[in-house]
PDB file of C-alpha atoms in Angstrom:
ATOM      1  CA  UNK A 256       6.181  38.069 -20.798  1.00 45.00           C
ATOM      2  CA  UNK A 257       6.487  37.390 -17.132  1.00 47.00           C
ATOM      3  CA  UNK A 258       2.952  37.809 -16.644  1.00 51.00           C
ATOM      4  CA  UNK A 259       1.766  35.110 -19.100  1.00 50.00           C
ATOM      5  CA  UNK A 260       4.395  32.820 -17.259  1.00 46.00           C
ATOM      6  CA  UNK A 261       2.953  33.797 -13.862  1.00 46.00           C
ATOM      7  CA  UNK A 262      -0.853  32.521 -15.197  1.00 50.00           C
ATOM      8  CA  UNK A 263       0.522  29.437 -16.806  1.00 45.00           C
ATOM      9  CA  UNK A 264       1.959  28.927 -13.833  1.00 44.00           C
ATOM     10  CA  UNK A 265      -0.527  29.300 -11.830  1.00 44.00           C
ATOM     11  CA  UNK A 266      -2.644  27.178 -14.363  1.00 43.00           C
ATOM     12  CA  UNK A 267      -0.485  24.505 -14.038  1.00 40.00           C
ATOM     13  CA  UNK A 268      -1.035  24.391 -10.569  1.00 41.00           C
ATOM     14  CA  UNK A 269      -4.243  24.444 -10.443  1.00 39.00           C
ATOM     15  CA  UNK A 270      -4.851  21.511 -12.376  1.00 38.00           C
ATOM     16  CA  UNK A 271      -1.991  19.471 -10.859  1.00 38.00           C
ATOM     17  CA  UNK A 272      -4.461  20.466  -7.281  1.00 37.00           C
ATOM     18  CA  UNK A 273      -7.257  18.746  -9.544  1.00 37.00           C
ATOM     19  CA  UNK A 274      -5.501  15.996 -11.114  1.00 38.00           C
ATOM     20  CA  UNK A 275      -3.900  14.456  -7.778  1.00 38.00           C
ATOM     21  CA  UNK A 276      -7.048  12.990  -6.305  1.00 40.00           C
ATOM     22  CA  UNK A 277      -4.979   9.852  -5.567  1.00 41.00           C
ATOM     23  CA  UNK A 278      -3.043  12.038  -2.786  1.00 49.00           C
ATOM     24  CA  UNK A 279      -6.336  11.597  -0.651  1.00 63.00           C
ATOM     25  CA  UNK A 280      -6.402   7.704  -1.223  1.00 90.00           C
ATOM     26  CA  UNK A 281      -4.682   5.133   0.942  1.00 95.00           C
ATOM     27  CA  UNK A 282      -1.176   4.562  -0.518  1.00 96.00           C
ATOM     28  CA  UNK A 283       2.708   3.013  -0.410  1.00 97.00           C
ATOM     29  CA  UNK A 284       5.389   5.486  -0.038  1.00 97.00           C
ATOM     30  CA  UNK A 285       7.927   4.051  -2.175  1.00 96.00           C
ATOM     31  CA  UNK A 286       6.026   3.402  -6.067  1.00 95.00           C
ATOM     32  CA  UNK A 287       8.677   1.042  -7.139  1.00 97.00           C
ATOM     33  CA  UNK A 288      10.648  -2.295  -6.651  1.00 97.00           C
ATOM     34  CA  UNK A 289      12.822  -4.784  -8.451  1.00 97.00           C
ATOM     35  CA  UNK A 290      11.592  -8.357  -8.486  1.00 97.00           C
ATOM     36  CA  UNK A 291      13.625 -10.609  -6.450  1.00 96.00           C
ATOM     37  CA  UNK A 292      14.225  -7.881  -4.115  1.00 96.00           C
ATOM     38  CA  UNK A 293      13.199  -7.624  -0.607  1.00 97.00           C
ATOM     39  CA  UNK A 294      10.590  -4.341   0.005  1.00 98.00           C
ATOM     40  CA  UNK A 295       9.443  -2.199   2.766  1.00 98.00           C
ATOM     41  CA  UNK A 296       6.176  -1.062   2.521  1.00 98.00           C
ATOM     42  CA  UNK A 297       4.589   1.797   4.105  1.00 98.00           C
ATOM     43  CA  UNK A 298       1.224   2.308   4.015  1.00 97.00           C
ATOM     44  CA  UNK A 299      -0.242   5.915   4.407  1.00 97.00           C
ATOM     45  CA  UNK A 300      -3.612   6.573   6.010  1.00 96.00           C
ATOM     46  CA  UNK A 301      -4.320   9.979   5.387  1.00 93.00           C
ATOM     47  CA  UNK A 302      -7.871  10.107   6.796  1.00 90.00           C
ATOM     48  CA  UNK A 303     -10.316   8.616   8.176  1.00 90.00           C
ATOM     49  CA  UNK A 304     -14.247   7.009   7.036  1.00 91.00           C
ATOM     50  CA  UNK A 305     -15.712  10.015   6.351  1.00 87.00           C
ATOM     51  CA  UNK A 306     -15.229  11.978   9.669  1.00 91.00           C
ATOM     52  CA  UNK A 307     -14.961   9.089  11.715  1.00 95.00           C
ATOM     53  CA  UNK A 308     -11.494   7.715  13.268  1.00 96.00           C
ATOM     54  CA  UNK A 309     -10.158   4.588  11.666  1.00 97.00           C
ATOM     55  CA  UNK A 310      -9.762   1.478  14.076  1.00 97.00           C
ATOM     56  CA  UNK A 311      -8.936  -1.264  12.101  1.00 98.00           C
ATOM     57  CA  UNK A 312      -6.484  -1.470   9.185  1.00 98.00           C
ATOM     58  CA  UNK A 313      -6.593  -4.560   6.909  1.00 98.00           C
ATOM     59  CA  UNK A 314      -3.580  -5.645   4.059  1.00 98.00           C
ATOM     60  CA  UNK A 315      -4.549  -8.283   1.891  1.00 98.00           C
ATOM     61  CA  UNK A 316      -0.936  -9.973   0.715  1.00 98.00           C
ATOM     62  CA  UNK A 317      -1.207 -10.931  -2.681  1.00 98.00           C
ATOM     63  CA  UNK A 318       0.588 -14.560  -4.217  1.00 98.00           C
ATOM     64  CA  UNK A 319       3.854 -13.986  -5.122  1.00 97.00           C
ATOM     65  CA  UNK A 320       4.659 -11.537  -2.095  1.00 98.00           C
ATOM     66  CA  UNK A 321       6.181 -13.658   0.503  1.00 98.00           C
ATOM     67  CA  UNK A 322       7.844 -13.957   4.115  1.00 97.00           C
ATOM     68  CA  UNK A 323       5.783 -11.117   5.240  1.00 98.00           C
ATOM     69  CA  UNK A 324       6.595  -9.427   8.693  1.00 98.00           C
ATOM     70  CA  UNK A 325       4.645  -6.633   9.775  1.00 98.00           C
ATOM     71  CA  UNK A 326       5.984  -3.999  12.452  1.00 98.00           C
ATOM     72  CA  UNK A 327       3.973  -3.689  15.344  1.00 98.00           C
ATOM     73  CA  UNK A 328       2.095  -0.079  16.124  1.00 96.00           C
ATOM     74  CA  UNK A 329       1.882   1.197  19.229  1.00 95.00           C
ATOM     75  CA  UNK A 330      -1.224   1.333  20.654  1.00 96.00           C
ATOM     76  CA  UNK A 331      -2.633  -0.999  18.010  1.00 98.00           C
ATOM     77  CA  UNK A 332      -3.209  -5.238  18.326  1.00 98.00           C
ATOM     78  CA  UNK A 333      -1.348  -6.594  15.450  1.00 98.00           C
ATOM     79  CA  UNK A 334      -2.276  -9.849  13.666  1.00 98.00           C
ATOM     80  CA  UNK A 335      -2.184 -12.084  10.966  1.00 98.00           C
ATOM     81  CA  UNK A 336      -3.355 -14.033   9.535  1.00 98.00           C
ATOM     82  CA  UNK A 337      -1.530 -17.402   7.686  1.00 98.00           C
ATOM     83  CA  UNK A 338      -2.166 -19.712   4.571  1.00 98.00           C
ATOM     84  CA  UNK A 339      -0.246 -22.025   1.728  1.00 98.00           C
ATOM     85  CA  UNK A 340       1.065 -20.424  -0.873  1.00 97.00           C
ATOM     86  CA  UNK A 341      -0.089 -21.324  -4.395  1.00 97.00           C
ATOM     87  CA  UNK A 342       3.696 -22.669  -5.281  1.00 96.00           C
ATOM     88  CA  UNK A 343       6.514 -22.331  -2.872  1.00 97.00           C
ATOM     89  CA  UNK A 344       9.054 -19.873  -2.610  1.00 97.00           C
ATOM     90  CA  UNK A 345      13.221 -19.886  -2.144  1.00 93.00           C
ATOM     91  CA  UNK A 346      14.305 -18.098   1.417  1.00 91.00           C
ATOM     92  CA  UNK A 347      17.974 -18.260   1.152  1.00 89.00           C
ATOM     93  CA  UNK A 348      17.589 -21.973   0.600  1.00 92.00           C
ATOM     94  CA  UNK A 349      14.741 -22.612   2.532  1.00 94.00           C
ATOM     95  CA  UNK A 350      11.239 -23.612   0.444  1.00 95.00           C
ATOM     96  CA  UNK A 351       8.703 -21.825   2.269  1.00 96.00           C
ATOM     97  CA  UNK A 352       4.801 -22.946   1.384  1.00 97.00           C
ATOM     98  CA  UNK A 353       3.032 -20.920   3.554  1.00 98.00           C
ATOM     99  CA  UNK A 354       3.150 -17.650   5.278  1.00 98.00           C
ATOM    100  CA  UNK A 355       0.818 -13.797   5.868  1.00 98.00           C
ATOM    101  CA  UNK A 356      -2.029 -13.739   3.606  1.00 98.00           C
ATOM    102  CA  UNK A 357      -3.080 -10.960   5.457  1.00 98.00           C
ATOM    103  CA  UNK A 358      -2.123  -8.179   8.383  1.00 98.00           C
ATOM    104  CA  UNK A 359      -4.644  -6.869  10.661  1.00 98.00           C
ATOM    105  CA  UNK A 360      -3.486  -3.767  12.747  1.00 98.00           C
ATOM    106  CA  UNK A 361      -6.700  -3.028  15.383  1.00 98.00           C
ATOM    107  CA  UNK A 362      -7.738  -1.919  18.391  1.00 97.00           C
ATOM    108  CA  UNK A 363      -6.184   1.682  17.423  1.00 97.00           C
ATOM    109  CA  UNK A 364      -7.917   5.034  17.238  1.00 96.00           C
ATOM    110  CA  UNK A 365      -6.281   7.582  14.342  1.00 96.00           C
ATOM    111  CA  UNK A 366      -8.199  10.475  14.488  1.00 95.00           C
ATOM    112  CA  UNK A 367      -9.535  11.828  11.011  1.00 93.00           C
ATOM    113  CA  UNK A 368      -7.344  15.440  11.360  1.00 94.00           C
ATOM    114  CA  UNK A 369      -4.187  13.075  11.501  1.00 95.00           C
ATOM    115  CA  UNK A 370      -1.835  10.795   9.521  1.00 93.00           C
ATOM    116  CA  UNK A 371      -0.212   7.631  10.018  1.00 97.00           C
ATOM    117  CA  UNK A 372       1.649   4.667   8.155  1.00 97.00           C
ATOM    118  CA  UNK A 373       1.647   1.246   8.729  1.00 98.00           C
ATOM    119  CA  UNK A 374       4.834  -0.884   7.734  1.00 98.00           C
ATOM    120  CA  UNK A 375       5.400  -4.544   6.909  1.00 98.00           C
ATOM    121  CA  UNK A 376       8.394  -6.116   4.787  1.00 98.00           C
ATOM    122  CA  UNK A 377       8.647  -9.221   2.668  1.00 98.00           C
ATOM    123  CA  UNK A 378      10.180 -10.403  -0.871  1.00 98.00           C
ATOM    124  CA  UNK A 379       9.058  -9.880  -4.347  1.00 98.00           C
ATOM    125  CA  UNK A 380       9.342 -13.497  -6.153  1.00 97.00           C
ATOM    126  CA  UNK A 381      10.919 -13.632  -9.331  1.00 95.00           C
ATOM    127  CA  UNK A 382       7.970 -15.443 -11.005  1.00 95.00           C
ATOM    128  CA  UNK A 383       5.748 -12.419 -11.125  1.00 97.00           C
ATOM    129  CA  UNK A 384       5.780 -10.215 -14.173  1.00 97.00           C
ATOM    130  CA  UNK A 385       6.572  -6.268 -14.176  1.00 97.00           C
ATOM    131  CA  UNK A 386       3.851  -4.151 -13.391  1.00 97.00           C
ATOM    132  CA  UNK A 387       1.697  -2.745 -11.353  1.00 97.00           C
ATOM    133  CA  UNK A 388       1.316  -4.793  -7.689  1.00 98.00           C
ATOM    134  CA  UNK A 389      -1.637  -3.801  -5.662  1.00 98.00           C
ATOM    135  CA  UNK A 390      -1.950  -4.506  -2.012  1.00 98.00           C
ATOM    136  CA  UNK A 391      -5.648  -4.147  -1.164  1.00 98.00           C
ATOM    137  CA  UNK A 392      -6.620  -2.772   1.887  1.00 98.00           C
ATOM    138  CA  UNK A 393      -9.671  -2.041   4.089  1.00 97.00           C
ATOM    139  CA  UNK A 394      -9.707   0.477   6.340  1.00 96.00           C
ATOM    140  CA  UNK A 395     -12.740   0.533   9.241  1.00 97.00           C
ATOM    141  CA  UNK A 396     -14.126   3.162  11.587  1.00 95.00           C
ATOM    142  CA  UNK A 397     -16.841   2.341  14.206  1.00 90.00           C
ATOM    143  CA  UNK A 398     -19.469   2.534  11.523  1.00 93.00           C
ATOM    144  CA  UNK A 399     -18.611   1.699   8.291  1.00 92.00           C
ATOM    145  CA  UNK A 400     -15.047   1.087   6.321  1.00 94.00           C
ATOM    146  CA  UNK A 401     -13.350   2.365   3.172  1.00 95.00           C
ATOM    147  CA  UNK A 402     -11.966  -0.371   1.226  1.00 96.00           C
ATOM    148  CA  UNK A 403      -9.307   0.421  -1.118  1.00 97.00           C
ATOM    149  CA  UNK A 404      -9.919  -2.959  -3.115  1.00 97.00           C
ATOM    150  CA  UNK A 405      -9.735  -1.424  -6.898  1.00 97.00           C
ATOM    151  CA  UNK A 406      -7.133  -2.980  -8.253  1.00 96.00           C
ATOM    152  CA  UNK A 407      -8.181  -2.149 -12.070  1.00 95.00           C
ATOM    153  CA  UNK A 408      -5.296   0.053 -12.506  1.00 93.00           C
ATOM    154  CA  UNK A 409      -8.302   2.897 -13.911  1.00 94.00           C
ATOM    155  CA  UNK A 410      -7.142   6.326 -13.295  1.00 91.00           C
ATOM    156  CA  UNK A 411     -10.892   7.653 -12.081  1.00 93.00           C
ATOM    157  CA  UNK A 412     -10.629   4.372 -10.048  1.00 94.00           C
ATOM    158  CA  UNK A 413     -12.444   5.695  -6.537  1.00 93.00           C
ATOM    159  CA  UNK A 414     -11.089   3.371  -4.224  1.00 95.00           C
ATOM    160  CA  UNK A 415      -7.819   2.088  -5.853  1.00 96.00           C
ATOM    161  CA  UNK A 416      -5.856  -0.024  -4.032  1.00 97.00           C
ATOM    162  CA  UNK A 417      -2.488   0.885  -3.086  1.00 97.00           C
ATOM    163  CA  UNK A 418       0.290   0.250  -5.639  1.00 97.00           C
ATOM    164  CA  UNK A 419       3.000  -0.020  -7.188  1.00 97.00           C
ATOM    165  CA  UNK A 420       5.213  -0.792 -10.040  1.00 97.00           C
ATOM    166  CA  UNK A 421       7.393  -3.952 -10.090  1.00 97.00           C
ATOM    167  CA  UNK A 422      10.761  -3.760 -12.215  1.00 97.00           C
ATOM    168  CA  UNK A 423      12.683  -6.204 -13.954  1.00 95.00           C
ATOM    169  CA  UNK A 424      15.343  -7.834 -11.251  1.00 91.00           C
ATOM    170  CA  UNK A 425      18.432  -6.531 -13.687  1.00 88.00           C
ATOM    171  CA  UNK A 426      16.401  -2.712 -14.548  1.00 79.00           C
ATOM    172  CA  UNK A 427      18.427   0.276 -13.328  1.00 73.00           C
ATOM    173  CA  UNK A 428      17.237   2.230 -10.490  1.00 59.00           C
ATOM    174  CA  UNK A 429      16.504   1.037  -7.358  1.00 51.00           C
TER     175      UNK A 429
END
């Protein structure tokens, strides 16, 4: 008996090691949020172009996330850059019709062997419907870029953007 556990076992874990290709895309840490809520997002670089160090990390910031801060990186310029919003959104009483349409972290050099994440807050309006939210997001080396810009939602998607799921405000969780 325990041997036929041992080699599902071990079956099982070999296809979850073949199943997971998303652990070698760009990604958020945290896969879930309430709307209305504020969020922290990390970002998770876990390579590089190929072999090549990545320099240059673009976030696009999609309508309906606003007052966007990133946090600065050492050793990396930080940017952004700033546009109306499509309708304008409540800050504790204060309409706001513009703001980050996009973060540019540059200037950097993560090596391909390591890992880094890249972090940046803002608030979830209540007009957007549950689902999936994607952030796209292009990272560049000195001679090309990967650009995580799939935001299909397919599961063999090869560059997926990173994701994830927005909650009703009143679900359970966090």
């Amino acid at each position: 008996m325990i041997p036929i556990f041992a080699r599902a076992a071990a079956a099982v874990a070999t296809l979850a090691v073949f199943a997971v290709p998303a652990f070698a895309h760009v990604t958020l840490e945290v896969q879930q949020a309430k709307l209305g809520s504020t969020y922290k997002a990390v970002i998770r670089v876990p390579h590089g172009c190929g072999t090549e160090a990545t320099t240059t990390l673009r976030i696009q910031i999609p309508e309906g996330f606003y007052n966007v801060k990133p946090m600065p990186h050492a050793g990396w310029t930080l940017e952004t850059v700033t546009g109306p919003y499509a309708q304008s959104y409540d800050n504790h009483g204060t309409a706001l019709t513009e703001g980050v349409k996009e973060i540019v972290w540059s200037g950097g050099n993560l090596p391909n062997e390591f890992y880094d994440e890249f972090v940046f807050r803002g608030t979830f309006a209540t007009t957007l419907e549950p689902g999936q939210f994607y952030f796209p997001t292009i990272q560049e080396c000195a001679n090309g870029e990967e650009a995580w810009i799939d935001v299909t939602g397919a599961e063999d998607a090869e560059m997926p953007a990173p994701s994830l799921e927005l909650l009703p405000a009143d679900a359970a969780g966090h």
